[in-house]
Each structure stands twice: as structure tokens, then as C-alpha cells.
């Protein structure tokens, strides 16, 4: 074993001050060697136990203190990075007896930036936020919340519309639903028909941006999502889609997403082609007394015919 490796192990074993250890680890790491050298050492099997017990277990939180991840996520991230180093050198964690291996589901999400972003929220903070918001519900808001959560838990799909004029608490419900699902590590997508409205949603995006909805849309349009893309994988794992200010967008946008989700999910979800939005739970919100779809030179009939109320959805 190299002298640098021995010094590194000595630092981990003897120093008690976590901050000093972090400084020493970073300095030694930069000056002397990389993790590859330790794991590729001919006596790697002998020291892997020390690395596992001391580095991974004791200091994982200090080495990743800027990440809002749970202990299990930090462990999987660490193991995943080590596995990548080993694979590049023709080895694997599986070659080291007793060494844990990263969870397969985590490997999938780590390789997909979109999924990784959606599961990287601070779950503890969101749990506290959810409990605080939930206690402030009135009876009607609680009924809406519980109905939607029940549909998500049953995982049988469902389409809902939460109707109410401005100031009635729709965004308050969206925030509570977002905190509820994300605190459990589940994926929820918040979108809105306009950029301004999307800024009010936690992690919000415009519907056109998130679902790649064509600008020039017609009844035959589909979202530009490859079934093998990262975005398609994200949609497969999504538990709930919230679409705010829905009345202001053309009905063909909703229908394009519906047809696209049915197509994407048919390979993984039984009977998805027969269900609206492929069996996903989708919640629309808005006020039909506000802005309706803008139809250039369109008549009253054209505007009404383009609205969500005129859609088969």
C-alpha cells in the first residue's frame, strides 16, 4: 500500500474533529491521490473495510453537506460514484466481498438528470411545511386535498378540475399537495399555462416547456417527447400532474398531452391506452371567468369551441 494511502487512513482513524478531518481529507486528496488509487491498490480488499466503516459511514454527511439528501440517498450516491470509478478501471463493487451495492432504482434516477432534480428536495423540510399548511385548510380545501391524495395512492388515474376565482386558495392546495408527495420522495409536476402563473408553483414550469407542446397546434398534434428519452422516463415515474390556469390554453394542448402519455405508458402500464392521460392523476385549476384561449380573429363560437370545456377530456 502506498505511503499516501496509509497517511489517508491514519487521518480518518485518528482525528476526532469533523471539520479538521474534512479539511485534511480535501487537502490530502488534492495533493496526493484520488479515490481511484486507494480502490485500485493491490491490497484494496484489506482497506475497503476501513473506507466503508470510516469514510462512507462516519463522514458521508460532512462530505456532502451542501446536498439536501437523506442518509440513504447519500449512501447510494457515494456507492454509485465509487462504482463508476471502478467500472472505468475494469472492476466493480461486486468484486469486494461484503461491500454494499447502490440501489438499482437510484442508478436509474442518477443517470437521468430530470428525475434526479425532482427527487432531490429536502424531504424533512417539506414534511414540516406540509403539516403547517394542512393545519390551515378549511373544510372545502381539505376535501379537495384528500380526494386527490386518495386518487394518487390508489394509482388508478383520475382527472380533476379545481374551479375557483382568484384568492380562493387554489395555489395553497397546490403547495400542500407538492409538499405531501415530495416529502415522500415521489414525483409531482407543477405546470401552468403562463410563465407568470408558473412562478407561483413550487418547482413550476410552463406546460409548453415541460411537455414540449407544439406552438402551432391542431387536433392531430402530439408532444415532441421520444418514448426513450429522459423526459419520458420522468413522466412514467410521475405520480401527479398539476396544471394551473388551464382555461386560458387551447384544448388541443391537453389532448396532445393525453395522446402522448397514452403512447409513452403503453409499454409499462397495462390498459394505459384506454385511460385519460395514460392513467396518470391530473389536476386542472383555474377560473373560466378570466382569460379564455386567444383565437386570432375568432368568433365567440370559435373561442368557446377551443376551450377545455369543449374537449373530450
PDB file of C-alpha atoms in Angstrom:
ATOM      1  CA  UNK A   1       0.000   0.000   0.000  1.00  0.00           C
ATOM      2  CA  UNK A   2       1.319   3.459  -0.852  1.00  0.00           C
ATOM      3  CA  UNK A   3       2.514   5.829   1.858  1.00  0.00           C
ATOM      4  CA  UNK A   4      -0.094   8.392   0.841  1.00  0.00           C
ATOM      5  CA  UNK A   5      -2.870   5.818   1.230  1.00  0.00           C
ATOM      6  CA  UNK A   6      -1.594   4.880   4.695  1.00  0.00           C
ATOM      7  CA  UNK A   7      -1.472   8.536   5.707  1.00  0.00           C
ATOM      8  CA  UNK A   8      -5.016   8.982   4.453  1.00  0.00           C
ATOM      9  CA  UNK A   9      -6.321   6.047   6.504  1.00  0.00           C
ATOM     10  CA  UNK A  10      -4.391   7.304   9.537  1.00  0.00           C
ATOM     11  CA  UNK A  11      -6.061  10.712   9.267  1.00  0.00           C
ATOM     12  CA  UNK A  12      -9.516   9.135   9.209  1.00  0.00           C
ATOM     13  CA  UNK A  13      -8.786   6.821  12.121  1.00  0.00           C
ATOM     14  CA  UNK A  14      -7.141   9.298  14.476  1.00  0.00           C
ATOM     15  CA  UNK A  15      -8.767  12.701  14.004  1.00  0.00           C
ATOM     16  CA  UNK A  16     -11.895  13.407  16.071  1.00  0.00           C
ATOM     17  CA  UNK A  17     -12.723  16.893  14.941  1.00  0.00           C
ATOM     18  CA  UNK A  18     -15.032  16.560  11.914  1.00  0.00           C
ATOM     19  CA  UNK A  19     -14.156  19.952  10.496  1.00  0.00           C
ATOM     20  CA  UNK A  20     -10.440  19.229  10.742  1.00  0.00           C
ATOM     21  CA  UNK A  21     -10.977  15.861   9.097  1.00  0.00           C
ATOM     22  CA  UNK A  22     -12.828  17.449   6.215  1.00  0.00           C
ATOM     23  CA  UNK A  23     -10.045  19.995   5.684  1.00  0.00           C
ATOM     24  CA  UNK A  24      -7.365  17.306   5.913  1.00  0.00           C
ATOM     25  CA  UNK A  25      -9.220  14.945   3.571  1.00  0.00           C
ATOM     26  CA  UNK A  26      -9.686  17.631   0.935  1.00  0.00           C
ATOM     27  CA  UNK A  27      -6.058  18.774   1.197  1.00  0.00           C
ATOM     28  CA  UNK A  28      -4.603  15.261   1.064  1.00  0.00           C
ATOM     29  CA  UNK A  29      -6.989  14.243  -1.695  1.00  0.00           C
ATOM     30  CA  UNK A  30      -5.978  17.186  -3.851  1.00  0.00           C
ATOM     31  CA  UNK A  31      -2.257  16.962  -3.146  1.00  0.00           C
ATOM     32  CA  UNK A  32      -1.545  13.270  -3.116  1.00  0.00           C
ATOM     33  CA  UNK A  33      -4.006  10.928  -4.790  1.00  0.00           C
ATOM     34  CA  UNK A  34      -7.542  10.204  -5.877  1.00  0.00           C
ATOM     35  CA  UNK A  35     -10.003   7.618  -4.648  1.00  0.00           C
ATOM     36  CA  UNK A  36      -9.085   5.514  -7.661  1.00  0.00           C
ATOM     37  CA  UNK A  37      -5.611   4.868  -6.221  1.00  0.00           C
ATOM     38  CA  UNK A  38      -6.984   3.512  -2.961  1.00  0.00           C
ATOM     39  CA  UNK A  39      -9.552   1.235  -4.542  1.00  0.00           C
ATOM     40  CA  UNK A  40      -7.137   0.021  -7.215  1.00  0.00           C
ATOM     41  CA  UNK A  41      -4.375  -0.715  -4.732  1.00  0.00           C
ATOM     42  CA  UNK A  42      -3.308  -4.362  -4.736  1.00  0.00           C
ATOM     43  CA  UNK A  43      -4.291  -4.503  -1.083  1.00  0.00           C
ATOM     44  CA  UNK A  44      -7.629  -2.824  -1.738  1.00  0.00           C
ATOM     45  CA  UNK A  45      -9.579  -5.655  -0.157  1.00  0.00           C
ATOM     46  CA  UNK A  46      -7.739  -5.099   3.090  1.00  0.00           C
ATOM     47  CA  UNK A  47      -8.518  -1.396   3.329  1.00  0.00           C
ATOM     48  CA  UNK A  48     -12.025  -1.385   1.840  1.00  0.00           C
ATOM     49  CA  UNK A  49     -13.440  -2.227   5.278  1.00  0.00           C
ATOM     50  CA  UNK A  50     -11.789   0.847   6.732  1.00  0.00           C
ATOM     51  CA  UNK A  51     -13.106   3.026   3.931  1.00  0.00           C
ATOM     52  CA  UNK A  52     -16.602   1.627   4.368  1.00  0.00           C
ATOM     53  CA  UNK A  53     -16.622   1.985   8.159  1.00  0.00           C
ATOM     54  CA  UNK A  54     -14.838   5.321   8.449  1.00  0.00           C
ATOM     55  CA  UNK A  55     -15.226   7.345   5.266  1.00  0.00           C
ATOM     56  CA  UNK A  56     -18.624   6.288   3.958  1.00  0.00           C
ATOM     57  CA  UNK A  57     -20.389   5.835   7.295  1.00  0.00           C
ATOM     58  CA  UNK A  58     -18.900   8.478   9.564  1.00  0.00           C
ATOM     59  CA  UNK A  59     -18.229  11.330   7.162  1.00  0.00           C
ATOM     60  CA  UNK A  60     -20.780  10.996   4.357  1.00  0.00           C
ATOM     61  CA  UNK A  61     -22.844  13.848   5.756  1.00  0.00           C
ATOM     62  CA  UNK A  62     -19.846  16.188   6.123  1.00  0.00           C
ATOM     63  CA  UNK A  63     -18.556  15.380   2.660  1.00  0.00           C
ATOM     64  CA  UNK A  64     -21.975  16.144   1.165  1.00  0.00           C
ATOM     65  CA  UNK A  65     -23.300  18.837   3.479  1.00  0.00           C
ATOM     66  CA  UNK A  66     -24.340  21.027   0.539  1.00  0.00           C
ATOM     67  CA  UNK A  67     -26.764  18.357  -0.721  1.00  0.00           C
ATOM     68  CA  UNK A  68     -30.317  18.095   0.607  1.00  0.00           C
ATOM     69  CA  UNK A  69     -30.327  14.297   0.593  1.00  0.00           C
ATOM     70  CA  UNK A  70     -31.362  11.647   3.082  1.00  0.00           C
ATOM     71  CA  UNK A  71     -28.810   9.262   4.594  1.00  0.00           C
ATOM     72  CA  UNK A  72     -29.903   6.500   2.202  1.00  0.00           C
ATOM     73  CA  UNK A  73     -29.543   8.844  -0.775  1.00  0.00           C
ATOM     74  CA  UNK A  74     -26.076   9.964   0.337  1.00  0.00           C
ATOM     75  CA  UNK A  75     -25.064   6.322   0.772  1.00  0.00           C
ATOM     76  CA  UNK A  76     -26.374   5.400  -2.681  1.00  0.00           C
ATOM     77  CA  UNK A  77     -24.750   8.441  -4.279  1.00  0.00           C
ATOM     78  CA  UNK A  78     -21.402   7.573  -2.692  1.00  0.00           C
ATOM     79  CA  UNK A  79     -21.624   3.940  -3.772  1.00  0.00           C
ATOM     80  CA  UNK A  80     -22.738   4.953  -7.245  1.00  0.00           C
ATOM     81  CA  UNK A  81     -19.745   7.284  -7.707  1.00  0.00           C
ATOM     82  CA  UNK A  82     -17.341   4.617  -6.442  1.00  0.00           C
ATOM     83  CA  UNK A  83     -18.892   2.069  -8.789  1.00  0.00           C
ATOM     84  CA  UNK A  84     -18.364   4.442 -11.731  1.00  0.00           C
ATOM     85  CA  UNK A  85     -14.681   4.790 -10.811  1.00  0.00           C
ATOM     86  CA  UNK A  86     -14.290   1.027 -10.563  1.00  0.00           C
ATOM     87  CA  UNK A  87     -16.070   0.318 -13.838  1.00  0.00           C
ATOM     88  CA  UNK A  88     -13.737   2.688 -15.680  1.00  0.00           C
ATOM     89  CA  UNK A  89     -10.864   0.571 -14.385  1.00  0.00           C
ATOM     90  CA  UNK A  90     -12.359  -2.817 -15.183  1.00  0.00           C
ATOM     91  CA  UNK A  91     -13.636  -3.659 -11.719  1.00  0.00           C
ATOM     92  CA  UNK A  92     -16.825  -3.365  -9.657  1.00  0.00           C
ATOM     93  CA  UNK A  93     -18.047  -3.130  -6.089  1.00  0.00           C
ATOM     94  CA  UNK A  94     -19.375  -6.645  -6.590  1.00  0.00           C
ATOM     95  CA  UNK A  95     -15.771  -7.860  -6.609  1.00  0.00           C
ATOM     96  CA  UNK A  96     -15.297  -6.777  -2.975  1.00  0.00           C
ATOM     97  CA  UNK A  97     -16.866  -9.207  -0.546  1.00  0.00           C
ATOM     98  CA  UNK A  98     -19.203  -7.528   1.923  1.00  0.00           C
ATOM     99  CA  UNK A  99     -19.220  -4.201   0.085  1.00  0.00           C
ATOM    100  CA  UNK A 100     -22.754  -2.811  -0.481  1.00  0.00           C
ATOM    101  CA  UNK A 101     -24.010  -2.013  -3.982  1.00  0.00           C
ATOM    102  CA  UNK A 102     -26.067   1.053  -4.968  1.00  0.00           C
ATOM    103  CA  UNK A 103     -29.805   0.545  -5.341  1.00  0.00           C
ATOM    104  CA  UNK A 104     -30.852  -0.153  -8.944  1.00  0.00           C
ATOM    105  CA  UNK A 105     -33.624   2.447  -8.786  1.00  0.00           C
ATOM    106  CA  UNK A 106     -31.115   5.046  -7.632  1.00  0.00           C
ATOM    107  CA  UNK A 107     -28.780   4.224 -10.510  1.00  0.00           C
ATOM    108  CA  UNK A 108     -31.634   4.913 -12.931  1.00  0.00           C
ATOM    109  CA  UNK A 109     -32.512   8.250 -11.334  1.00  0.00           C
ATOM    110  CA  UNK A 110     -28.857   9.296 -11.054  1.00  0.00           C
ATOM    111  CA  UNK A 111     -28.337   8.809 -14.765  1.00  0.00           C
ATOM    112  CA  UNK A 112     -31.483  10.840 -15.507  1.00  0.00           C
ATOM    113  CA  UNK A 113     -30.996  14.491 -14.591  1.00  0.00           C
ATOM    114  CA  UNK A 114     -34.723  15.258 -14.807  1.00  0.00           C
ATOM    115  CA  UNK A 115     -35.646  12.522 -12.335  1.00  0.00           C
ATOM    116  CA  UNK A 116     -32.723  13.402 -10.073  1.00  0.00           C
ATOM    117  CA  UNK A 117     -33.853  17.037  -9.909  1.00  0.00           C
ATOM    118  CA  UNK A 118     -37.387  16.026  -8.956  1.00  0.00           C
ATOM    119  CA  UNK A 119     -36.347  13.713  -6.104  1.00  0.00           C
ATOM    120  CA  UNK A 120     -33.668  15.980  -4.615  1.00  0.00           C
ATOM    121  CA  UNK A 121     -35.960  18.149  -2.495  1.00  0.00           C
ATOM    122  CA  UNK A 122     -35.360  18.456   1.248  1.00  0.00           C
ATOM    123  CA  UNK A 123     -37.885  15.881   2.457  1.00  0.00           C
ATOM    124  CA  UNK A 124     -37.672  16.792   6.141  1.00  0.00           C
ATOM    125  CA  UNK A 125     -38.307  20.478   5.452  1.00  0.00           C
ATOM    126  CA  UNK A 126     -41.201  19.627   3.132  1.00  0.00           C
ATOM    127  CA  UNK A 127     -42.767  17.391   5.778  1.00  0.00           C
ATOM    128  CA  UNK A 128     -42.731  20.294   8.232  1.00  0.00           C
ATOM    129  CA  UNK A 129     -44.138  22.650   5.575  1.00  0.00           C
ATOM    130  CA  UNK A 130     -46.888  20.171   4.659  1.00  0.00           C
ATOM    131  CA  UNK A 131     -48.024  19.748   8.260  1.00  0.00           C
ATOM    132  CA  UNK A 132     -48.156  23.512   8.730  1.00  0.00           C
ATOM    133  CA  UNK A 133     -50.142  24.087   5.517  1.00  0.00           C
ATOM    134  CA  UNK A 134     -52.509  21.193   6.166  1.00  0.00           C
ATOM    135  CA  UNK A 135     -53.494  22.585   9.567  1.00  0.00           C
ATOM    136  CA  UNK A 136     -54.603  25.805   7.847  1.00  0.00           C
ATOM    137  CA  UNK A 137     -57.083  24.119   5.480  1.00  0.00           C
ATOM    138  CA  UNK A 138     -60.766  24.913   5.601  1.00  0.00           C
ATOM    139  CA  UNK A 139     -63.249  22.052   5.126  1.00  0.00           C
ATOM    140  CA  UNK A 140     -63.570  22.529   1.365  1.00  0.00           C
ATOM    141  CA  UNK A 141     -59.814  22.661   0.789  1.00  0.00           C
ATOM    142  CA  UNK A 142     -59.313  19.571   2.945  1.00  0.00           C
ATOM    143  CA  UNK A 143     -61.928  17.681   0.911  1.00  0.00           C
ATOM    144  CA  UNK A 144     -60.200  18.593  -2.375  1.00  0.00           C
ATOM    145  CA  UNK A 145     -56.805  17.636  -0.962  1.00  0.00           C
ATOM    146  CA  UNK A 146     -57.943  14.289   0.430  1.00  0.00           C
ATOM    147  CA  UNK A 147     -59.785  13.391  -2.788  1.00  0.00           C
ATOM    148  CA  UNK A 148     -56.679  13.983  -4.898  1.00  0.00           C
ATOM    149  CA  UNK A 149     -54.321  12.232  -2.455  1.00  0.00           C
ATOM    150  CA  UNK A 150     -56.669   9.233  -2.387  1.00  0.00           C
ATOM    151  CA  UNK A 151     -56.551   9.008  -6.192  1.00  0.00           C
ATOM    152  CA  UNK A 152     -52.746   9.173  -6.143  1.00  0.00           C
ATOM    153  CA  UNK A 153     -52.492   6.448  -3.504  1.00  0.00           C
ATOM    154  CA  UNK A 154     -54.864   4.145  -5.401  1.00  0.00           C
ATOM    155  CA  UNK A 155     -52.722   4.638  -8.531  1.00  0.00           C
ATOM    156  CA  UNK A 156     -55.714   4.126 -10.808  1.00  0.00           C
ATOM    157  CA  UNK A 157     -55.610   7.502 -12.536  1.00  0.00           C
ATOM    158  CA  UNK A 158     -58.144  10.304 -12.492  1.00  0.00           C
ATOM    159  CA  UNK A 159     -58.772  13.777 -13.895  1.00  0.00           C
ATOM    160  CA  UNK A 160     -59.962  16.614 -11.657  1.00  0.00           C
ATOM    161  CA  UNK A 161     -60.753  20.297 -12.101  1.00  0.00           C
ATOM    162  CA  UNK A 162     -60.485  22.656  -9.136  1.00  0.00           C
ATOM    163  CA  UNK A 163     -62.608  25.675 -10.002  1.00  0.00           C
ATOM    164  CA  UNK A 164     -62.435  28.953  -8.150  1.00  0.00           C
ATOM    165  CA  UNK A 165     -61.830  32.629  -8.717  1.00  0.00           C
ATOM    166  CA  UNK A 166     -58.618  34.332  -7.643  1.00  0.00           C
ATOM    167  CA  UNK A 167     -57.917  34.292  -3.914  1.00  0.00           C
ATOM    168  CA  UNK A 168     -59.945  31.188  -3.032  1.00  0.00           C
ATOM    169  CA  UNK A 169     -56.868  29.132  -2.150  1.00  0.00           C
ATOM    170  CA  UNK A 170     -56.120  27.028  -5.228  1.00  0.00           C
ATOM    171  CA  UNK A 171     -52.385  27.763  -5.078  1.00  0.00           C
ATOM    172  CA  UNK A 172     -52.477  26.949  -1.363  1.00  0.00           C
ATOM    173  CA  UNK A 173     -53.782  23.474  -2.236  1.00  0.00           C
ATOM    174  CA  UNK A 174     -51.105  23.053  -4.938  1.00  0.00           C
ATOM    175  CA  UNK A 175     -48.373  23.902  -2.420  1.00  0.00           C
ATOM    176  CA  UNK A 176     -49.725  21.415   0.115  1.00  0.00           C
ATOM    177  CA  UNK A 177     -50.035  18.634  -2.462  1.00  0.00           C
ATOM    178  CA  UNK A 178     -46.498  19.362  -3.657  1.00  0.00           C
ATOM    179  CA  UNK A 179     -45.100  19.149  -0.135  1.00  0.00           C
ATOM    180  CA  UNK A 180     -47.078  15.973   0.612  1.00  0.00           C
ATOM    181  CA  UNK A 181     -45.754  13.981  -2.341  1.00  0.00           C
ATOM    182  CA  UNK A 182     -42.228  15.373  -2.497  1.00  0.00           C
ATOM    183  CA  UNK A 183     -41.686  14.781   1.229  1.00  0.00           C
ATOM    184  CA  UNK A 184     -42.192  11.082   0.444  1.00  0.00           C
ATOM    185  CA  UNK A 185     -39.723  11.117  -2.449  1.00  0.00           C
ATOM    186  CA  UNK A 186     -42.487  10.900  -5.053  1.00  0.00           C
ATOM    187  CA  UNK A 187     -42.556  12.934  -8.251  1.00  0.00           C
ATOM    188  CA  UNK A 188     -45.117  15.669  -8.826  1.00  0.00           C
ATOM    189  CA  UNK A 189     -45.011  18.036 -11.797  1.00  0.00           C
ATOM    190  CA  UNK A 190     -46.348  21.575 -11.399  1.00  0.00           C
ATOM    191  CA  UNK A 191     -47.113  23.387 -14.644  1.00  0.00           C
ATOM    192  CA  UNK A 192     -49.142  26.413 -15.659  1.00  0.00           C
ATOM    193  CA  UNK A 193     -50.467  27.841 -18.895  1.00  0.00           C
ATOM    194  CA  UNK A 194     -48.448  31.047 -18.470  1.00  0.00           C
ATOM    195  CA  UNK A 195     -44.980  31.898 -17.263  1.00  0.00           C
ATOM    196  CA  UNK A 196     -46.197  34.272 -14.545  1.00  0.00           C
ATOM    197  CA  UNK A 197     -48.556  31.656 -13.088  1.00  0.00           C
ATOM    198  CA  UNK A 198     -45.813  29.019 -13.111  1.00  0.00           C
ATOM    199  CA  UNK A 199     -43.650  31.199 -10.839  1.00  0.00           C
ATOM    200  CA  UNK A 200     -46.205  30.782  -8.047  1.00  0.00           C
ATOM    201  CA  UNK A 201     -45.895  26.981  -8.091  1.00  0.00           C
ATOM    202  CA  UNK A 202     -43.124  25.082  -6.249  1.00  0.00           C
ATOM    203  CA  UNK A 203     -40.779  23.895  -8.995  1.00  0.00           C
ATOM    204  CA  UNK A 204     -43.238  25.242 -11.554  1.00  0.00           C
ATOM    205  CA  UNK A 205     -42.738  25.283 -15.319  1.00  0.00           C
ATOM    206  CA  UNK A 206     -44.910  26.334 -18.234  1.00  0.00           C
ATOM    207  CA  UNK A 207     -46.846  23.441 -19.731  1.00  0.00           C
ATOM    208  CA  UNK A 208     -45.295  24.080 -23.148  1.00  0.00           C
ATOM    209  CA  UNK A 209     -41.791  23.872 -21.698  1.00  0.00           C
ATOM    210  CA  UNK A 210     -42.333  20.810 -19.506  1.00  0.00           C
ATOM    211  CA  UNK A 211     -44.282  18.726 -22.026  1.00  0.00           C
ATOM    212  CA  UNK A 212     -42.744  20.104 -25.249  1.00  0.00           C
ATOM    213  CA  UNK A 213     -46.160  21.088 -26.595  1.00  0.00           C
ATOM    214  CA  UNK A 214     -46.013  22.440 -30.180  1.00  0.00           C
ATOM    215  CA  UNK A 215     -46.657  26.163 -30.591  1.00  0.00           C
ATOM    216  CA  UNK A 216     -48.649  25.701 -33.781  1.00  0.00           C
ATOM    217  CA  UNK A 217     -51.068  23.067 -32.566  1.00  0.00           C
ATOM    218  CA  UNK A 218     -54.011  21.239 -34.095  1.00  0.00           C
ATOM    219  CA  UNK A 219     -56.231  18.270 -33.283  1.00  0.00           C
ATOM    220  CA  UNK A 220     -53.619  15.799 -34.558  1.00  0.00           C
ATOM    221  CA  UNK A 221     -50.655  17.263 -32.657  1.00  0.00           C
ATOM    222  CA  UNK A 222     -48.540  15.308 -30.182  1.00  0.00           C
ATOM    223  CA  UNK A 223     -45.953  16.475 -27.677  1.00  0.00           C
ATOM    224  CA  UNK A 224     -42.406  16.177 -29.006  1.00  0.00           C
ATOM    225  CA  UNK A 225     -41.309  13.535 -26.479  1.00  0.00           C
ATOM    226  CA  UNK A 226     -39.291  10.500 -27.535  1.00  0.00           C
ATOM    227  CA  UNK A 227     -40.543   7.385 -25.658  1.00  0.00           C
ATOM    228  CA  UNK A 228     -36.905   6.506 -24.888  1.00  0.00           C
ATOM    229  CA  UNK A 229     -35.921   9.953 -23.613  1.00  0.00           C
ATOM    230  CA  UNK A 230     -35.200  11.114 -20.063  1.00  0.00           C
ATOM    231  CA  UNK A 231     -38.405  13.162 -20.138  1.00  0.00           C
ATOM    232  CA  UNK A 232     -40.442  10.066 -20.987  1.00  0.00           C
ATOM    233  CA  UNK A 233     -38.813   8.229 -18.061  1.00  0.00           C
ATOM    234  CA  UNK A 234     -39.698  11.159 -15.793  1.00  0.00           C
ATOM    235  CA  UNK A 235     -43.338  11.043 -16.900  1.00  0.00           C
ATOM    236  CA  UNK A 236     -43.518   7.301 -16.234  1.00  0.00           C
ATOM    237  CA  UNK A 237     -42.444   7.867 -12.627  1.00  0.00           C
ATOM    238  CA  UNK A 238     -44.694  10.899 -12.087  1.00  0.00           C
ATOM    239  CA  UNK A 239     -47.483  10.407  -9.540  1.00  0.00           C
ATOM    240  CA  UNK A 240     -49.376  13.653 -10.055  1.00  0.00           C
ATOM    241  CA  UNK A 241     -49.561  16.464 -12.607  1.00  0.00           C
ATOM    242  CA  UNK A 242     -50.985  19.831 -11.542  1.00  0.00           C
ATOM    243  CA  UNK A 243     -51.882  22.221 -14.382  1.00  0.00           C
ATOM    244  CA  UNK A 244     -52.814  25.708 -13.156  1.00  0.00           C
ATOM    245  CA  UNK A 245     -54.662  28.371 -15.179  1.00  0.00           C
ATOM    246  CA  UNK A 246     -55.913  25.644 -17.507  1.00  0.00           C
ATOM    247  CA  UNK A 247     -58.868  27.591 -19.039  1.00  0.00           C
ATOM    248  CA  UNK A 248     -56.572  30.032 -20.846  1.00  0.00           C
ATOM    249  CA  UNK A 249     -54.961  27.454 -23.140  1.00  0.00           C
ATOM    250  CA  UNK A 250     -56.300  25.703 -26.262  1.00  0.00           C
ATOM    251  CA  UNK A 251     -57.956  22.326 -25.740  1.00  0.00           C
ATOM    252  CA  UNK A 252     -55.598  20.748 -28.294  1.00  0.00           C
ATOM    253  CA  UNK A 253     -52.728  21.221 -25.804  1.00  0.00           C
ATOM    254  CA  UNK A 254     -54.447  18.986 -23.252  1.00  0.00           C
ATOM    255  CA  UNK A 255     -55.378  16.475 -25.926  1.00  0.00           C
ATOM    256  CA  UNK A 256     -51.792  16.386 -27.230  1.00  0.00           C
ATOM    257  CA  UNK A 257     -50.520  15.519 -23.733  1.00  0.00           C
ATOM    258  CA  UNK A 258     -53.260  12.921 -23.313  1.00  0.00           C
ATOM    259  CA  UNK A 259     -52.334  11.124 -26.537  1.00  0.00           C
ATOM    260  CA  UNK A 260     -48.615  11.385 -25.789  1.00  0.00           C
ATOM    261  CA  UNK A 261     -48.914   9.906 -22.295  1.00  0.00           C
ATOM    262  CA  UNK A 262     -51.038   7.033 -23.566  1.00  0.00           C
ATOM    263  CA  UNK A 263     -48.340   6.259 -26.122  1.00  0.00           C
ATOM    264  CA  UNK A 264     -45.424   6.559 -23.668  1.00  0.00           C
ATOM    265  CA  UNK A 265     -47.045   4.461 -20.933  1.00  0.00           C
ATOM    266  CA  UNK A 266     -48.463   1.648 -23.043  1.00  0.00           C
ATOM    267  CA  UNK A 267     -45.216  -0.355 -22.793  1.00  0.00           C
ATOM    268  CA  UNK A 268     -45.099  -0.260 -18.985  1.00  0.00           C
ATOM    269  CA  UNK A 269     -48.665   0.260 -17.755  1.00  0.00           C
ATOM    270  CA  UNK A 270     -51.463  -2.191 -18.643  1.00  0.00           C
ATOM    271  CA  UNK A 271     -54.513  -0.645 -20.346  1.00  0.00           C
ATOM    272  CA  UNK A 272     -52.892   2.822 -20.362  1.00  0.00           C
ATOM    273  CA  UNK A 273     -54.068   3.411 -23.935  1.00  0.00           C
ATOM    274  CA  UNK A 274     -57.659   3.189 -22.729  1.00  0.00           C
ATOM    275  CA  UNK A 275     -57.269   5.722 -19.892  1.00  0.00           C
ATOM    276  CA  UNK A 276     -57.116   9.503 -19.985  1.00  0.00           C
ATOM    277  CA  UNK A 277     -53.519  10.680 -19.728  1.00  0.00           C
ATOM    278  CA  UNK A 278     -52.388   7.062 -19.689  1.00  0.00           C
ATOM    279  CA  UNK A 279     -53.806   6.530 -16.203  1.00  0.00           C
ATOM    280  CA  UNK A 280     -51.938   9.402 -14.542  1.00  0.00           C
ATOM    281  CA  UNK A 281     -53.663  11.583 -11.962  1.00  0.00           C
ATOM    282  CA  UNK A 282     -54.043  15.058 -13.479  1.00  0.00           C
ATOM    283  CA  UNK A 283     -55.483  18.087 -11.696  1.00  0.00           C
ATOM    284  CA  UNK A 284     -56.501  21.212 -13.589  1.00  0.00           C
ATOM    285  CA  UNK A 285     -57.200  24.510 -11.902  1.00  0.00           C
ATOM    286  CA  UNK A 286     -58.440  27.908 -12.930  1.00  0.00           C
ATOM    287  CA  UNK A 287     -61.331  30.301 -13.393  1.00  0.00           C
ATOM    288  CA  UNK A 288     -63.395  30.338 -16.591  1.00  0.00           C
ATOM    289  CA  UNK A 289     -64.407  33.919 -15.804  1.00  0.00           C
ATOM    290  CA  UNK A 290     -60.862  35.037 -16.502  1.00  0.00           C
ATOM    291  CA  UNK A 291     -58.830  34.769 -19.729  1.00  0.00           C
ATOM    292  CA  UNK A 292     -60.000  32.170 -22.254  1.00  0.00           C
ATOM    293  CA  UNK A 293     -57.882  30.923 -25.197  1.00  0.00           C
ATOM    294  CA  UNK A 294     -56.927  33.692 -27.604  1.00  0.00           C
ATOM    295  CA  UNK A 295     -58.134  32.857 -31.125  1.00  0.00           C
ATOM    296  CA  UNK A 296     -56.939  35.427 -33.704  1.00  0.00           C
ATOM    297  CA  UNK A 297     -59.992  36.880 -35.455  1.00  0.00           C
ATOM    298  CA  UNK A 298     -62.093  34.162 -33.847  1.00  0.00           C
ATOM    299  CA  UNK A 299     -65.788  34.483 -33.134  1.00  0.00           C
ATOM    300  CA  UNK A 300     -67.439  33.800 -29.779  1.00  0.00           C
ATOM    301  CA  UNK A 301     -68.239  30.305 -31.041  1.00  0.00           C
ATOM    302  CA  UNK A 302     -64.588  29.730 -32.032  1.00  0.00           C
ATOM    303  CA  UNK A 303     -63.349  30.746 -28.585  1.00  0.00           C
ATOM    304  CA  UNK A 304     -65.835  28.529 -26.752  1.00  0.00           C
ATOM    305  CA  UNK A 305     -65.055  25.615 -29.075  1.00  0.00           C
ATOM    306  CA  UNK A 306     -61.320  25.943 -28.326  1.00  0.00           C
ATOM    307  CA  UNK A 307     -61.731  25.836 -24.542  1.00  0.00           C
ATOM    308  CA  UNK A 308     -61.184  22.892 -22.224  1.00  0.00           C
ATOM    309  CA  UNK A 309     -64.951  22.581 -21.721  1.00  0.00           C
ATOM    310  CA  UNK A 310     -65.287  21.634 -25.392  1.00  0.00           C
ATOM    311  CA  UNK A 311     -62.644  18.909 -25.217  1.00  0.00           C
ATOM    312  CA  UNK A 312     -63.367  15.187 -24.946  1.00  0.00           C
ATOM    313  CA  UNK A 313     -61.312  15.315 -21.741  1.00  0.00           C
TER     314      UNK A 313
END
